[in-house]
Amino acid sequence: MIIEHDGKRELPDSTIMSAVYRSLNIYPGASFNSGIASMAMRQIENDTRVASADYKLYAVSIGAPVDMVVEVSMLPADIHKEINQKEGMSVSRSIRDFPLIYQNPRSELTLIMNGAVGLFDDKNGFFGHGKAMTEGNPIATNPEGEGTRFWGEAFLELGVGGIVEFGSSGIYAYGAVSAMATGRNTSDAFSQGGHIYYDFEKLYAGFMFTRLGPRHNQVINLSAGRQEFQLNDGFLISRFSGAGNAGPRASTYLNARRSLHMSAVAKWSSPRFNAEIFYIQPEELTRHSHSRMRYAGAYAGYNDNRHWNTGIALISRIDGEGEYYLPDGSTLRQKGLMVINPKLWVSDIGGTGAFFKSEYAYEWHKSGGMSANGWYVGAGIDMKHVKWTPRLYYRYAFMQGDKEKSKIYTRFDPMLTGGLAEWVQGMNFCKVVGHGNIITHRIEALVYPSQKLNFEFDYYHLQADTHNNIGGGAPAIASFSSRNLGDEFTIQCNWNINRHFMVLGLVSVAIPGRALKDALPSPVKAWSTYQLNLFMFF
């Protein structure tokens, strides 16, 4: 939180922050909800000493956990303002209040309008062997190959969302409903021809109980329906991977849909501790899919909003039609998967800007026959006092492969990782080798020439854990002669024009290693992608 008073900007002390947490009901580790955040700003602005209050969201990359910074501007000591009890387009009859429909001190109703347009150009998709690398994929009706493929995608989401407090009880009801249309103009990386698709996107409701506990500083938040959900930074469950976007959904690269088909979340938060239980059902790619994949889990964590962010999750796949393929040719149902997932993130170590991140996931099966490991460890530094505030980060990630002579299943299941987030381990490589049996070295460098503009460079070196790759992709790469999968270089630019519009440009080049060159007929070419996107958020 930043407070501006008499032209000076300062950080509040711990006493003020405790009062802020109690009044706003937003704590470290809580899930971000724009309606709840907007109501919190309204609570601050209802103080006659406050000129204005607003918030900004910061994330080191798309899909990473966000930092919410509240900026409060105070009036001079001898001036107090009058509080507007009602605002919005329905009150002012003016488009200047868009997208706010109606707001008073205890309720808000707003329009939802999100969208994007994107242009995409791929050269030598799937390393020039689209048919071989997508064999068995039902959406791959016209996969890329040698040469260049250019196409465009767009989406538009329209809806309404709101929140209301029941009297002055500290109990809130909130919800949202929206529909989304997506489309592409011609064949994309996988599928033939243009397509348009529309369906519901958001459809959820929730209740929030605030000012609980002996110090009135605890919150219980209950929600259910079509909504986004992410666990930590998406190592196991990413908010970008719960909805189908490829094929007939016509949003393979924009990844427009993010809401799960169904989720129910119960979360308890306090200034430093939080816990939640959740049930999630991913969106099926087509109306005719019946994999019935469902997960249930629980998480408990500690976050002091300064240095320490640690916790542990327990997850179970409680339904699903898929099967794991063991090296001896037998199978094991995916239903019954169990995962335990501790994490440790440490920020600003010793006030130096250095940070450390690590998670571990051990997987087993209720019926036995499975033992798999996945983990990562990363370290870096945020140089906030250096020009352009550069950030450097190195991460080693391990997702176990099949042990060829093992009598049990040892290949790590990354579940709902990836999407467009932290766990896209190579923009192009992730489309062919991103399902366990993978070791990655990642080097990330970011610079921020301004608050609205940043450049990100990523380098990935990818290896296979084992030579056996059955179940990891197309039959063409069922085994590897070498563990060297290849390298990928990505340069990305994010320009936040303002709070409502962002431009994202990206260039990524994937260079095949010996494993792919030996598995596929010659020539096996470098795969490059060029992307330019304009996003809109209301």
Coordinates of C-alpha atoms in Angstrom, one line a residue:
M1 CA 0.0 0.0 0.0
I2 CA 1.2 3.5 -0.9
I3 CA -0.2 6.6 0.8
E4 CA 0.2 10.1 -0.9
H5 CA -0.2 13.1 1.4
D6 CA 1.0 16.7 0.8
G7 CA 2.9 15.5 -2.3
K8 CA 4.8 12.9 -0.4
R9 CA 4.5 9.1 -1.0
E10 CA 5.1 6.8 1.9
L11 CA 4.5 3.2 3.0
P12 CA 2.2 2.6 5.9
D13 CA 3.4 1.1 9.2
S14 CA 2.3 -2.2 10.5
T15 CA -0.5 -0.7 12.6
I16 CA -2.1 1.0 9.6
M17 CA -1.7 -2.2 7.5
S18 CA -3.5 -4.2 10.2
A19 CA -6.4 -1.7 10.1
V20 CA -6.4 -1.8 6.3
Y21 CA -6.6 -5.6 6.2
R22 CA -9.5 -5.5 8.6
S23 CA -11.4 -3.0 6.6
L24 CA -10.7 -4.4 3.1
N25 CA -10.9 -8.1 3.9
I26 CA -8.1 -8.8 1.5
Y27 CA -5.1 -10.8 2.8
P28 CA -1.8 -12.2 1.4
G29 CA -2.5 -15.5 -0.3
A30 CA -6.2 -14.6 -1.1
S31 CA -7.6 -15.2 -4.6
F32 CA -8.0 -12.0 -6.6
N33 CA -11.6 -11.0 -7.5
S34 CA -12.1 -7.7 -9.3
G35 CA -15.5 -7.2 -7.6
I36 CA -14.2 -7.7 -4.1
A37 CA -11.2 -5.4 -4.9
S38 CA -13.4 -2.7 -6.3
M39 CA -15.6 -2.8 -3.2
A40 CA -12.5 -2.5 -1.0
M41 CA -11.5 0.6 -2.9
R42 CA -15.0 2.0 -2.3
Q43 CA -14.6 1.4 1.4
I44 CA -11.4 3.5 1.4
E45 CA -13.0 6.3 -0.6
N46 CA -15.9 6.5 1.8
D47 CA -13.5 8.2 4.2
T48 CA -14.0 12.0 3.9
R49 CA -10.2 12.5 4.2
V50 CA -9.4 10.4 1.1
A51 CA -9.2 12.1 -2.3
S52 CA -9.0 8.8 -4.3
A53 CA -8.1 5.2 -4.0
D54 CA -7.1 2.7 -6.7
Y55 CA -5.2 -0.5 -7.1
K56 CA -2.7 -1.9 -9.6
L57 CA -1.8 -5.5 -10.3
Y58 CA 1.8 -6.6 -10.9
A59 CA 3.1 -10.0 -12.0
V60 CA 6.5 -11.0 -13.3
S61 CA 4.9 -13.0 -16.2
I62 CA 1.5 -14.0 -17.5
G63 CA -0.1 -16.5 -15.1
A64 CA 2.2 -15.8 -12.2
P65 CA 0.7 -14.8 -8.8
V66 CA -0.1 -11.1 -8.7
D67 CA 0.9 -8.4 -6.3
M68 CA -1.9 -6.0 -5.5
V69 CA -0.6 -2.4 -4.7
V70 CA -3.2 0.0 -3.3
E71 CA -2.6 3.7 -3.9
V72 CA -4.4 6.1 -1.6
S73 CA -4.3 9.9 -2.1
M74 CA -5.2 12.0 0.9
L75 CA -6.8 15.4 1.0
P76 CA -5.1 18.3 2.8
A77 CA -5.8 18.2 6.6
D78 CA -8.3 21.1 6.5
I79 CA -10.4 19.7 3.7
H80 CA -13.1 17.0 3.8
K81 CA -15.1 15.8 0.9
E82 CA -18.7 14.9 0.5
I83 CA -19.4 11.2 -0.2
N84 CA -21.3 10.3 -3.3
Q85 CA -23.8 7.7 -2.2
K86 CA -24.6 6.5 -5.7
E87 CA -22.6 6.3 -8.9
G88 CA -22.6 4.6 -12.3
M89 CA -24.1 4.9 -15.7
S90 CA -27.6 4.2 -14.4
V91 CA -27.3 7.3 -12.1
S92 CA -25.3 9.7 -14.2
R93 CA -26.8 8.6 -17.6
S94 CA -23.2 9.1 -18.9
I95 CA -20.9 6.7 -20.8
R96 CA -18.0 8.3 -18.9
D97 CA -18.8 5.9 -16.0
F98 CA -18.4 2.8 -18.2
P99 CA -18.3 0.0 -17.3
L100 CA -19.8 0.7 -13.9
I101 CA -23.6 0.3 -14.0
Y102 CA -24.5 1.1 -10.4
Q103 CA -22.6 1.6 -7.2
N104 CA -23.5 2.7 -3.6
P105 CA -21.5 2.2 -0.4
R106 CA -22.6 -1.4 0.0
S107 CA -23.1 -2.7 -3.6
E108 CA -21.7 -2.6 -7.1
L109 CA -22.9 -3.9 -10.5
T110 CA -20.5 -3.6 -13.5
L111 CA -20.3 -4.7 -17.1
I112 CA -17.7 -7.3 -18.0
M113 CA -16.1 -6.7 -21.4
N114 CA -12.9 -8.5 -22.2
G115 CA -11.4 -9.3 -25.6
A116 CA -8.4 -9.6 -27.8
V117 CA -7.2 -9.9 -31.4
G118 CA -4.0 -11.7 -32.3
L119 CA -1.9 -12.4 -35.4
F120 CA 0.3 -15.5 -35.5
D121 CA 2.9 -16.7 -37.9
D122 CA 4.6 -20.1 -37.5
K123 CA 7.5 -21.4 -39.6
N124 CA 8.2 -25.1 -39.9
G125 CA 5.6 -26.0 -37.2
F126 CA 6.3 -29.2 -35.3
F127 CA 9.8 -29.1 -36.6
G128 CA 8.5 -29.7 -40.1
H129 CA 6.7 -32.9 -39.2
G130 CA 3.2 -32.0 -38.2
K131 CA 1.5 -35.2 -39.1
A132 CA 4.0 -37.5 -37.3
M133 CA 4.1 -35.3 -34.2
T134 CA 0.3 -35.0 -33.8
E135 CA -0.6 -38.6 -34.7
G136 CA -3.6 -39.6 -32.5
N137 CA -4.6 -36.0 -31.7
P138 CA -8.3 -35.7 -32.6
I139 CA -8.1 -31.9 -33.3
A140 CA -5.1 -32.2 -35.6
T141 CA -7.1 -32.2 -38.9
N142 CA -4.4 -30.1 -40.7
P143 CA -1.2 -29.8 -38.6
E144 CA 1.6 -27.5 -39.6
G145 CA 4.7 -28.8 -41.4
E146 CA 7.4 -27.4 -43.5
G147 CA 6.8 -23.8 -44.6
T148 CA 4.9 -20.9 -43.1
R149 CA 1.4 -20.7 -41.7
F150 CA -0.2 -17.4 -40.9
W151 CA -3.6 -16.9 -39.2
G152 CA -5.6 -14.6 -36.9
E153 CA -7.6 -15.2 -33.7
A154 CA -10.0 -13.0 -31.8
F155 CA -12.4 -13.2 -28.8
L156 CA -15.0 -11.1 -27.1
E157 CA -16.5 -11.7 -23.6
L158 CA -19.6 -9.8 -22.5
G159 CA -21.4 -10.1 -19.2
V160 CA -22.2 -8.6 -15.8
G161 CA -20.7 -9.0 -12.3
G162 CA -21.7 -7.6 -9.0
I163 CA -21.2 -7.7 -5.2
V164 CA -23.5 -6.6 -2.4
E165 CA -23.2 -6.4 1.4
F166 CA -26.2 -7.4 3.5
G167 CA -26.7 -4.3 5.6
S168 CA -23.6 -3.6 7.7
S169 CA -23.2 -7.3 8.6
G170 CA -19.9 -7.9 6.8
I171 CA -21.5 -10.6 4.8
Y172 CA -21.3 -10.2 1.0
A173 CA -22.8 -12.0 -1.9
Y174 CA -21.1 -11.8 -5.3
G175 CA -21.2 -13.4 -8.7
A176 CA -20.8 -13.0 -12.5
V177 CA -22.2 -14.3 -15.7
S178 CA -20.7 -13.8 -19.1
A179 CA -20.7 -15.3 -22.6
M180 CA -17.7 -15.5 -24.9
A181 CA -17.3 -15.8 -28.7
T182 CA -14.0 -16.9 -30.2
G183 CA -12.9 -17.2 -33.8
R184 CA -10.1 -17.8 -36.2
N185 CA -10.0 -16.8 -39.9
T186 CA -8.2 -19.9 -41.3
S187 CA -6.2 -23.0 -40.3
D188 CA -4.2 -22.7 -37.1
A189 CA -1.3 -24.8 -35.9
F190 CA -3.5 -27.9 -35.6
S191 CA -6.9 -27.6 -37.3
Q192 CA -8.3 -27.0 -40.7
G193 CA -10.1 -23.9 -41.7
G194 CA -11.8 -20.9 -40.0
H195 CA -14.2 -21.4 -37.1
I196 CA -16.4 -19.4 -34.7
Y197 CA -17.5 -20.7 -31.3
Y198 CA -19.6 -19.2 -28.5
D199 CA -20.6 -20.4 -25.1
F200 CA -20.9 -19.3 -21.5
E201 CA -17.6 -18.3 -19.9
K202 CA -18.3 -17.1 -16.3
L203 CA -21.2 -18.4 -14.3
Y204 CA -20.5 -18.4 -10.6
A205 CA -21.8 -17.1 -7.3
G206 CA -20.2 -16.8 -3.9
F207 CA -20.6 -15.6 -0.3
M208 CA -17.9 -13.8 1.7
F209 CA -18.1 -13.7 5.5
T210 CA -15.8 -11.0 7.0
R211 CA -14.7 -9.6 10.3
L212 CA -14.6 -13.1 11.9
G213 CA -12.6 -14.3 14.8
P214 CA -11.6 -12.6 18.1
R215 CA -9.7 -9.8 16.3
H216 CA -12.3 -9.5 13.5
N217 CA -9.5 -10.1 11.0
Q218 CA -10.5 -13.4 9.4
V219 CA -12.5 -14.1 6.2
I220 CA -14.3 -17.1 4.8
N221 CA -15.0 -17.1 1.1
L222 CA -17.3 -19.6 -0.6
S223 CA -17.8 -19.8 -4.3
A224 CA -19.0 -22.2 -6.9
G225 CA -19.6 -22.4 -10.7
R226 CA -17.7 -21.6 -13.9
Q227 CA -14.7 -19.6 -12.6
E228 CA -11.0 -19.6 -12.7
F229 CA -8.8 -21.4 -10.3
Q230 CA -5.0 -21.7 -9.9
L231 CA -2.8 -23.4 -7.3
N232 CA 0.4 -21.5 -6.5
D233 CA 2.1 -20.5 -9.8
G234 CA 0.5 -23.2 -11.9
F235 CA 3.1 -26.0 -11.4
L236 CA 0.2 -28.5 -11.0
I237 CA -3.0 -26.5 -11.7
S238 CA -2.9 -23.4 -13.9
R239 CA -5.8 -21.1 -14.5
F240 CA -4.9 -21.3 -18.2
S241 CA -5.3 -25.1 -18.5
G242 CA -8.8 -25.8 -17.1
A243 CA -10.6 -24.9 -20.3
G244 CA -10.3 -26.3 -23.9
N245 CA -9.3 -23.7 -26.5
A246 CA -8.0 -25.7 -29.4
G247 CA -9.8 -27.2 -32.4
P248 CA -13.5 -26.0 -32.6
R249 CA -12.9 -23.6 -29.8
A250 CA -10.8 -21.5 -32.2
S251 CA -8.5 -20.0 -29.7
T252 CA -5.4 -22.2 -29.7
Y253 CA -2.8 -19.4 -29.2
L254 CA -4.9 -16.7 -27.5
N255 CA -6.1 -19.2 -25.0
A256 CA -9.2 -17.1 -24.3
R257 CA -11.2 -19.5 -22.1
R258 CA -10.0 -19.9 -18.6
S259 CA -13.0 -20.8 -16.6
L260 CA -13.3 -24.4 -15.4
H261 CA -16.5 -26.3 -16.3
M262 CA -17.2 -26.4 -12.6
S263 CA -15.4 -25.5 -9.4
A264 CA -16.3 -25.1 -5.8
V265 CA -13.8 -23.4 -3.5
A266 CA -14.0 -22.7 0.3
K267 CA -11.2 -20.5 1.5
W268 CA -10.3 -19.1 5.0
S269 CA -7.9 -16.2 5.2
S270 CA -6.2 -14.3 8.0
P271 CA -3.4 -11.7 7.9
R272 CA -0.7 -14.5 7.7
F273 CA -2.4 -17.9 7.3
N274 CA -4.8 -19.2 4.7
A275 CA -6.4 -22.6 3.9
E276 CA -8.8 -23.8 1.3
I277 CA -10.5 -26.9 0.0
F278 CA -11.5 -27.2 -3.6
Y279 CA -13.3 -29.3 -6.2
I280 CA -12.6 -28.7 -9.9
Q281 CA -13.8 -30.2 -13.2
P282 CA -11.9 -29.0 -16.3
E283 CA -13.8 -28.0 -19.4
E284 CA -14.1 -30.7 -22.1
L285 CA -12.7 -29.7 -25.4
T286 CA -15.9 -30.7 -27.3
R287 CA -19.4 -31.4 -26.3
H288 CA -18.9 -35.1 -27.2
S289 CA -15.9 -35.6 -24.8
H290 CA -16.6 -37.7 -21.7
S291 CA -13.3 -38.0 -19.9
R292 CA -15.1 -36.9 -16.7
M293 CA -11.8 -35.7 -15.2
R294 CA -12.4 -34.3 -11.7
Y295 CA -10.0 -33.3 -8.9
A296 CA -10.5 -32.6 -5.2
G297 CA -7.9 -31.1 -2.9
A298 CA -6.9 -29.0 0.1
Y299 CA -4.2 -26.4 0.8
A300 CA -2.9 -24.7 3.9
G301 CA -0.3 -22.0 3.8
Y302 CA 1.6 -19.2 5.6
N303 CA 2.3 -15.8 3.9
D304 CA 3.6 -12.8 5.8
N305 CA 3.5 -10.6 2.6
R306 CA 7.2 -9.8 3.1
H307 CA 9.6 -12.8 2.9
W308 CA 7.9 -16.1 3.6
N309 CA 5.3 -17.9 1.5
T310 CA 5.0 -21.6 2.2
G311 CA 2.3 -24.2 2.2
I312 CA 1.3 -27.7 1.4
A313 CA -1.4 -29.2 -0.8
L314 CA -3.0 -32.6 -1.1
I315 CA -4.8 -33.4 -4.3
S316 CA -6.8 -36.4 -5.6
R317 CA -8.1 -37.3 -9.0
I318 CA -11.5 -38.5 -8.0
D319 CA -12.9 -39.4 -11.4
G320 CA -11.7 -39.7 -15.0
E321 CA -11.6 -42.1 -17.9
G322 CA -7.9 -41.9 -18.9
E323 CA -5.3 -44.5 -18.3
Y324 CA -1.5 -44.6 -17.6
Y325 CA 0.5 -46.9 -19.8
L326 CA 3.2 -49.0 -18.0
P327 CA 6.4 -50.1 -19.7
D328 CA 5.2 -53.7 -19.7
G329 CA 2.1 -52.8 -21.7
S330 CA -0.4 -52.9 -18.9
T331 CA -2.5 -49.9 -17.8
L332 CA -3.5 -48.1 -14.7
R333 CA -6.6 -45.9 -14.4
Q334 CA -5.9 -42.2 -13.9
K335 CA -8.8 -42.1 -11.4
G336 CA -7.2 -42.7 -8.0
L337 CA -4.1 -40.5 -8.5
M338 CA -2.9 -38.9 -5.3
V339 CA -0.5 -36.0 -5.0
I340 CA 1.2 -34.2 -2.0
N341 CA 2.7 -30.9 -2.9
P342 CA 4.7 -28.7 -0.4
K343 CA 6.2 -25.4 -1.5
L344 CA 8.7 -22.8 -0.1
W345 CA 9.0 -19.4 -1.6
V346 CA 11.3 -16.8 0.1
S347 CA 11.4 -13.1 -1.1
D348 CA 13.8 -10.3 -0.6
I349 CA 16.3 -12.4 1.3
G350 CA 18.3 -10.1 3.7
G351 CA 16.9 -7.1 2.0
T352 CA 19.0 -7.8 -1.1
G353 CA 16.1 -8.5 -3.6
A354 CA 17.3 -12.1 -3.9
F355 CA 14.5 -14.7 -3.9
F356 CA 14.1 -18.5 -3.8
K357 CA 11.3 -20.7 -5.1
S358 CA 10.7 -24.4 -4.9
E359 CA 7.9 -27.0 -5.0
Y360 CA 7.9 -30.7 -4.8
A361 CA 5.1 -33.1 -5.8
Y362 CA 5.0 -36.8 -5.0
E363 CA 2.4 -38.9 -6.9
W364 CA 1.0 -42.3 -6.0
H365 CA -2.1 -44.3 -6.7
K366 CA -4.8 -45.4 -4.2
S367 CA -4.5 -49.0 -5.7
G368 CA -0.7 -49.0 -5.7
G369 CA 1.4 -49.4 -8.9
M370 CA 2.6 -45.8 -9.1
S371 CA 5.4 -43.7 -7.7
A372 CA 6.5 -40.5 -9.5
N373 CA 8.3 -37.3 -8.6
G374 CA 8.3 -33.8 -9.9
W375 CA 10.0 -30.8 -8.5
Y376 CA 11.7 -27.5 -9.2
V377 CA 14.1 -25.2 -7.5
G378 CA 14.8 -21.7 -8.6
A379 CA 16.7 -18.6 -7.4
G380 CA 17.0 -15.1 -8.7
I381 CA 17.3 -11.4 -7.8
D382 CA 15.1 -8.4 -8.3
M383 CA 17.3 -5.3 -8.7
K384 CA 14.7 -2.7 -7.9
H385 CA 17.2 0.1 -7.2
V386 CA 19.0 -0.4 -10.6
K387 CA 17.8 1.5 -13.7
W388 CA 15.1 -0.5 -15.5
T389 CA 14.8 -2.7 -12.4
P390 CA 16.1 -5.9 -14.0
R391 CA 15.2 -9.3 -12.7
L392 CA 17.3 -12.5 -13.2
Y393 CA 16.0 -16.0 -12.5
Y394 CA 17.3 -19.5 -13.0
R395 CA 15.1 -22.6 -12.5
Y396 CA 15.8 -26.3 -12.7
A397 CA 12.7 -28.4 -13.1
F398 CA 12.4 -32.2 -13.0
M399 CA 9.4 -34.3 -14.2
Q400 CA 10.2 -38.0 -13.9
G401 CA 10.0 -40.4 -16.8
D402 CA 9.3 -44.1 -17.1
K403 CA 11.9 -46.4 -15.7
E404 CA 12.1 -49.1 -18.4
K405 CA 12.5 -52.1 -16.1
S406 CA 10.1 -50.8 -13.4
K407 CA 7.0 -52.8 -12.5
I408 CA 5.2 -49.7 -11.4
Y409 CA 4.3 -46.5 -13.2
T410 CA 7.0 -43.8 -12.6
R411 CA 6.1 -41.1 -15.2
F412 CA 5.2 -37.8 -13.5
D413 CA 1.7 -36.5 -14.4
P414 CA 1.8 -32.7 -14.6
M415 CA -2.0 -32.6 -14.4
L416 CA -3.3 -29.1 -15.4
T417 CA 0.0 -27.3 -15.7
G418 CA 1.0 -25.0 -18.5
G419 CA -1.5 -23.0 -20.6
L420 CA 0.1 -19.6 -21.2
A421 CA 1.8 -19.3 -17.8
E422 CA 5.0 -19.9 -15.8
W423 CA 4.9 -23.6 -16.8
V424 CA 5.0 -23.3 -20.6
Q425 CA 8.5 -24.8 -20.8
G426 CA 9.1 -23.5 -24.3
M427 CA 6.3 -21.9 -26.4
N428 CA 6.9 -24.5 -29.1
F429 CA 8.4 -27.4 -27.3
C430 CA 5.5 -27.6 -24.9
K431 CA 3.2 -28.7 -27.7
V432 CA 5.2 -31.9 -28.2
V433 CA 7.2 -32.8 -25.1
G434 CA 5.4 -31.2 -22.2
H435 CA 3.9 -34.2 -20.5
G436 CA 6.3 -35.7 -18.0
N437 CA 9.7 -37.2 -18.7
I438 CA 11.3 -33.8 -19.0
I439 CA 14.1 -31.9 -17.4
T440 CA 14.4 -28.2 -18.0
H441 CA 17.0 -25.5 -17.3
R442 CA 15.4 -22.1 -17.6
I443 CA 17.1 -18.7 -17.6
E444 CA 14.9 -15.7 -17.4
A445 CA 15.8 -12.0 -17.7
L446 CA 13.4 -9.1 -17.4
V447 CA 13.8 -5.4 -17.7
Y448 CA 11.2 -2.6 -17.1
P449 CA 12.1 0.5 -19.0
S450 CA 8.9 2.0 -17.5
Q451 CA 6.0 0.9 -15.3
K452 CA 4.0 0.2 -18.4
L453 CA 6.6 -1.5 -20.5
N454 CA 8.8 -4.6 -20.0
F455 CA 10.9 -7.0 -22.0
E456 CA 11.4 -10.6 -21.1
F457 CA 14.0 -13.0 -22.4
D458 CA 13.7 -16.8 -21.7
Y459 CA 16.1 -19.6 -22.6
Y460 CA 15.2 -23.2 -22.1
H461 CA 17.4 -26.3 -22.4
L462 CA 15.2 -29.4 -22.5
Q463 CA 16.2 -33.0 -21.7
A464 CA 14.4 -36.3 -21.4
D465 CA 14.7 -38.0 -18.0
T466 CA 14.6 -41.5 -19.7
H467 CA 14.8 -42.8 -23.2
N468 CA 11.4 -44.4 -22.9
N469 CA 8.7 -42.0 -23.9
I470 CA 5.6 -44.2 -24.4
G471 CA 2.5 -42.2 -23.5
G472 CA 4.3 -38.9 -23.8
G473 CA 3.2 -37.9 -27.3
A474 CA 2.9 -39.3 -30.8
P475 CA 4.3 -42.8 -31.7
A476 CA 7.0 -41.0 -33.6
I477 CA 8.6 -40.0 -30.4
A478 CA 7.8 -43.1 -28.3
S479 CA 11.6 -43.5 -27.6
F480 CA 14.7 -41.4 -27.7
S481 CA 18.2 -42.3 -28.8
S482 CA 19.5 -39.3 -26.9
R483 CA 18.2 -37.4 -23.9
N484 CA 18.9 -34.0 -25.6
L485 CA 15.5 -32.7 -26.7
G486 CA 16.7 -29.2 -27.7
D487 CA 16.7 -25.5 -26.9
E488 CA 14.3 -22.7 -27.1
F489 CA 14.8 -18.9 -27.1
T490 CA 11.9 -16.5 -26.5
I491 CA 11.7 -12.7 -26.5
Q492 CA 8.5 -11.1 -25.2
C493 CA 7.4 -7.5 -24.9
N494 CA 4.4 -6.4 -22.7
W495 CA 3.2 -2.9 -23.1
N496 CA 0.4 -1.9 -20.7
I497 CA -1.1 1.0 -22.5
N498 CA -3.4 1.7 -19.6
R499 CA -5.5 -0.3 -17.2
H500 CA -7.8 -1.5 -20.0
F501 CA -5.4 -2.3 -22.9
M502 CA -2.2 -4.3 -23.3
V503 CA -0.1 -5.2 -26.3
L504 CA 1.9 -8.4 -26.2
G505 CA 4.6 -9.2 -28.8
L506 CA 6.5 -12.5 -28.9
V507 CA 9.2 -14.3 -30.9
S508 CA 10.2 -17.8 -30.0
V509 CA 12.6 -20.2 -31.8
A510 CA 12.8 -23.9 -30.9
I511 CA 15.9 -25.7 -32.0
P512 CA 15.6 -29.5 -32.1
G513 CA 18.2 -31.7 -30.3
R514 CA 19.6 -35.1 -31.1
A515 CA 16.6 -36.9 -29.6
L516 CA 14.1 -35.4 -32.1
K517 CA 16.5 -35.4 -35.1
D518 CA 17.0 -39.2 -34.7
A519 CA 13.3 -39.9 -34.1
L520 CA 12.0 -38.0 -37.2
P521 CA 12.9 -38.3 -40.9
S522 CA 15.4 -35.7 -42.1
P523 CA 15.2 -32.7 -42.3
V524 CA 14.2 -31.7 -38.8
K525 CA 14.0 -28.0 -38.8
A526 CA 13.9 -25.2 -36.2
W527 CA 10.4 -24.1 -35.3
S528 CA 9.8 -20.4 -35.0
T529 CA 6.7 -18.5 -34.0
Y530 CA 5.9 -14.8 -34.2
Q531 CA 2.9 -13.3 -32.3
L532 CA 1.3 -9.9 -31.9
N533 CA -1.7 -9.5 -29.6
L534 CA -3.9 -6.6 -28.4
F535 CA -5.9 -7.4 -25.2
M536 CA -8.8 -5.4 -23.7
F537 CA -9.9 -5.6 -20.0
F538 CA -13.1 -4.0 -18.6

